Amino acid sequence: MIKNYASFIFLLVSTVVFSQEVYFASGKNYTKYNYKDANFQSNPNLQSGTGNFYEVGIVKSLVNKNILYSFGIALNEYNAIGGNSANSYRWDTEYLGLHGALLYQFYTHIVGSKNKIDFLAKARLNAATIIYGKQEINGMYYDLINENEFSGLILESSLGFMAKYQIASFGALSLGYNFGQSVNITNDSREKISFNTNQLQLGFHFNIN
């Protein structure tokens, strides 16, 4: 897996000179876990948790300037808290993944003589694996890396939108929102986990050519 990520990073760097845009984005994940135990019973005490995310990638035009595609790497924290009068617990996880997306620029607002704001819709698929995971139960910590419901391959599909303020001498700044649904496609145990994530992001975009 590490070799795969190293190869992808090399590919990303080697294609930058041919890219229309390089971007870095960061923000907050608000994640709601859906957990079912071996008896297919859900846990009503789980609450949404917050975490950070970081991603870097490139963007190119696909058909015309209004339809684009992007790909890159992302680090996401998917966390949750829970408990009742007898117990308290928390999940802290980090997933490293590769993602690809299609973007459609559906509206542009001109600001002054040189700048503009582009509004885009986005559909994305992210494939990721856990690189860090801890479960806390009443002050005791347990490793989640080797737990089937957390390890393996996670697929997240998401839809979102973005407003991007184009600055002629710089590139662009963006604000965006994504809603994603994730599922572990390699988990063959009876315990199942999926989760929904609301993501708020701030992005920095740099024109290459």
Coordinates of C-alpha atoms in Angstrom, one line a residue:
M1 CA 0.0 0.0 0.0
I2 CA 2.8 2.4 0.9
K3 CA 4.5 1.7 -2.5
N4 CA 1.1 2.5 -4.2
Y5 CA 0.9 5.9 -2.5
A6 CA 4.5 6.7 -3.3
S7 CA 3.9 5.9 -7.0
F8 CA 0.8 8.1 -7.0
I9 CA 2.7 11.0 -5.4
F10 CA 5.4 10.7 -8.0
L11 CA 2.8 10.7 -10.8
L12 CA 1.1 13.8 -9.2
V13 CA 4.4 15.7 -9.1
S14 CA 5.5 14.6 -12.6
T15 CA 2.2 15.8 -14.2
V16 CA 2.1 19.2 -12.4
V17 CA 3.7 20.9 -15.4
F18 CA 0.9 19.8 -17.6
S19 CA -1.8 20.8 -15.2
Q20 CA -4.2 23.7 -15.5
E21 CA -4.3 24.1 -11.7
V22 CA -2.8 22.8 -8.5
Y23 CA -4.8 23.2 -5.3
F24 CA -4.5 22.6 -1.6
A25 CA -7.7 22.4 0.5
S26 CA -8.4 21.9 4.2
G27 CA -11.3 22.1 6.6
K28 CA -13.6 20.3 8.9
N29 CA -15.4 16.9 8.7
Y30 CA -18.6 16.3 10.7
T31 CA -19.1 12.6 10.8
K32 CA -22.0 10.4 11.8
Y33 CA -21.2 6.7 12.2
N34 CA -23.7 3.9 11.6
Y35 CA -22.6 0.9 13.6
K36 CA -24.2 -2.6 13.8
D37 CA -22.8 -5.3 16.0
A38 CA -22.6 -9.0 15.3
N39 CA -26.4 -9.3 16.0
F40 CA -27.2 -6.5 13.6
Q41 CA -28.2 -4.2 16.4
S42 CA -27.4 -0.5 16.0
N43 CA -26.0 1.8 18.6
P44 CA -28.3 4.7 19.4
N45 CA -25.7 6.4 21.7
L46 CA -23.3 7.3 18.9
Q47 CA -23.0 11.0 18.2
S48 CA -21.4 13.0 15.4
G49 CA -17.7 13.8 15.8
T50 CA -15.5 16.4 14.2
G51 CA -12.2 16.1 12.5
N52 CA -9.9 17.8 10.1
F53 CA -9.0 17.0 6.5
Y54 CA -6.2 17.9 4.1
E55 CA -6.0 17.3 0.4
V56 CA -3.8 18.2 -2.5
G57 CA -4.5 17.7 -6.2
I58 CA -4.5 18.9 -9.8
V59 CA -7.4 20.1 -12.0
K60 CA -7.6 20.0 -15.8
S61 CA -10.3 20.9 -18.3
L62 CA -12.1 17.8 -19.7
V63 CA -14.2 18.9 -22.6
N64 CA -14.4 22.7 -22.3
K65 CA -13.6 25.2 -19.7
N66 CA -16.9 24.5 -17.9
I67 CA -16.3 20.8 -17.4
L68 CA -13.2 19.8 -15.4
Y69 CA -11.8 16.8 -13.6
S70 CA -9.4 16.6 -10.6
F71 CA -7.4 13.9 -8.8
G72 CA -5.2 13.9 -5.8
I73 CA -4.5 12.6 -2.3
A74 CA -6.4 13.3 0.9
L75 CA -6.0 12.7 4.6
N76 CA -9.4 12.6 6.5
E77 CA -10.2 12.3 10.2
Y78 CA -13.5 10.5 10.8
N79 CA -14.3 10.7 14.5
A80 CA -17.3 9.9 16.7
I81 CA -18.3 10.1 20.4
G82 CA -20.9 8.3 22.4
G83 CA -21.9 6.9 25.7
N84 CA -24.6 6.6 28.3
S85 CA -24.9 6.9 32.1
A86 CA -22.5 3.9 32.5
N87 CA -20.0 4.2 29.7
S88 CA -18.3 6.8 27.5
Y89 CA -16.4 6.1 24.4
R90 CA -14.8 7.8 21.4
W91 CA -13.4 6.8 18.0
D92 CA -10.5 8.8 16.5
T93 CA -9.4 7.7 13.0
E94 CA -7.3 8.9 10.1
Y95 CA -7.7 7.6 6.5
L96 CA -5.3 8.2 3.7
G97 CA -6.8 8.0 0.2
L98 CA -6.8 8.8 -3.5
H99 CA -9.7 10.7 -5.0
G100 CA -11.0 11.7 -8.4
A101 CA -13.8 14.2 -9.2
L102 CA -15.8 15.8 -12.0
L103 CA -16.6 19.5 -11.7
Y104 CA -19.2 21.5 -13.6
Q105 CA -18.8 25.3 -13.7
F106 CA -22.4 26.4 -14.0
Y107 CA -22.2 30.2 -13.3
T108 CA -19.6 33.0 -13.3
H109 CA -20.0 36.4 -11.7
I110 CA -17.6 39.1 -12.9
V111 CA -16.0 41.2 -10.1
G112 CA -14.3 44.3 -11.3
S113 CA -12.2 44.3 -14.5
K114 CA -9.9 41.3 -13.8
N115 CA -11.4 39.1 -11.1
K116 CA -14.4 36.8 -11.0
I117 CA -16.3 34.2 -8.9
D118 CA -17.0 30.8 -10.4
F119 CA -19.7 28.5 -9.0
L120 CA -19.1 24.8 -9.5
A121 CA -21.0 21.5 -8.7
K122 CA -18.8 18.5 -7.9
A123 CA -19.2 14.7 -7.8
R124 CA -16.3 12.8 -6.2
L125 CA -15.1 9.2 -5.4
N126 CA -12.5 8.6 -2.7
A127 CA -10.8 5.3 -2.0
A128 CA -9.0 5.2 1.4
T129 CA -7.4 3.0 4.0
I130 CA -6.9 3.6 7.7
I131 CA -3.5 4.7 8.9
Y132 CA -4.4 5.6 12.5
G133 CA -7.2 4.5 14.7
K134 CA -7.9 4.5 18.5
Q135 CA -11.0 3.7 20.5
E136 CA -11.4 5.1 24.0
I137 CA -13.7 3.4 26.5
N138 CA -13.9 4.9 30.0
G139 CA -10.3 6.1 29.7
M140 CA -8.9 2.9 28.2
Y141 CA -7.5 3.0 24.7
Y142 CA -7.6 0.2 22.0
D143 CA -6.1 0.0 18.6
L144 CA -8.5 0.0 15.6
I145 CA -5.9 -0.6 12.8
N146 CA -6.5 -4.3 12.7
E147 CA -10.3 -4.3 13.3
N148 CA -12.1 -5.6 10.2
E149 CA -14.8 -3.0 10.3
F150 CA -12.3 -0.1 10.2
S151 CA -9.4 -1.6 8.2
G152 CA -9.3 -2.5 4.5
L153 CA -10.7 -0.3 1.7
I154 CA -13.2 2.5 2.4
L155 CA -15.1 3.9 -0.6
E156 CA -16.7 7.4 -0.2
S157 CA -18.9 8.9 -2.8
S158 CA -19.8 12.6 -2.3
L159 CA -21.6 15.5 -3.9
G160 CA -20.9 19.1 -3.3
F161 CA -20.6 22.7 -4.5
M162 CA -17.9 25.3 -4.5
A163 CA -17.5 29.1 -4.9
K164 CA -14.1 30.0 -6.3
Y165 CA -12.9 33.6 -6.3
Q166 CA -10.4 34.0 -9.2
I167 CA -7.6 36.4 -8.7
A168 CA -5.7 37.2 -11.9
S169 CA -2.2 37.6 -10.4
F170 CA -2.5 34.7 -7.9
G171 CA -4.9 31.9 -8.8
A172 CA -8.0 31.5 -6.6
L173 CA -9.5 31.1 -3.2
S174 CA -12.5 28.8 -2.7
L175 CA -15.1 27.8 -0.1
G176 CA -17.0 24.6 -0.5
Y177 CA -19.3 22.0 1.0
N178 CA -19.5 18.3 0.4
F179 CA -21.8 15.5 1.6
G180 CA -20.3 12.0 1.5
Q181 CA -21.3 8.5 2.3
S182 CA -18.6 5.9 3.1
V183 CA -18.7 2.1 3.3
N184 CA -16.1 -0.5 3.9
I185 CA -16.1 -2.8 0.9
T186 CA -13.6 -5.4 2.2
N187 CA -15.1 -6.0 5.6
D188 CA -16.3 -9.6 5.8
S189 CA -17.0 -9.7 9.6
R190 CA -20.5 -9.5 11.1
E191 CA -19.8 -6.1 12.7
K192 CA -20.5 -3.3 10.1
I193 CA -19.6 0.3 10.0
S194 CA -20.6 3.0 7.5
F195 CA -20.7 6.8 8.0
N196 CA -21.9 10.0 6.6
T197 CA -19.8 13.1 6.5
N198 CA -20.6 16.8 6.1
Q199 CA -17.4 18.6 5.0
L200 CA -16.6 22.3 4.9
Q201 CA -13.5 23.3 3.0
L202 CA -11.2 26.3 2.3
G203 CA -9.0 25.9 -0.8
F204 CA -6.0 27.6 -2.3
H205 CA -5.6 27.3 -6.1
F206 CA -2.5 28.1 -8.2
N207 CA -2.5 28.4 -12.0
I208 CA 0.2 26.5 -13.8
N209 CA -0.5 27.4 -17.4

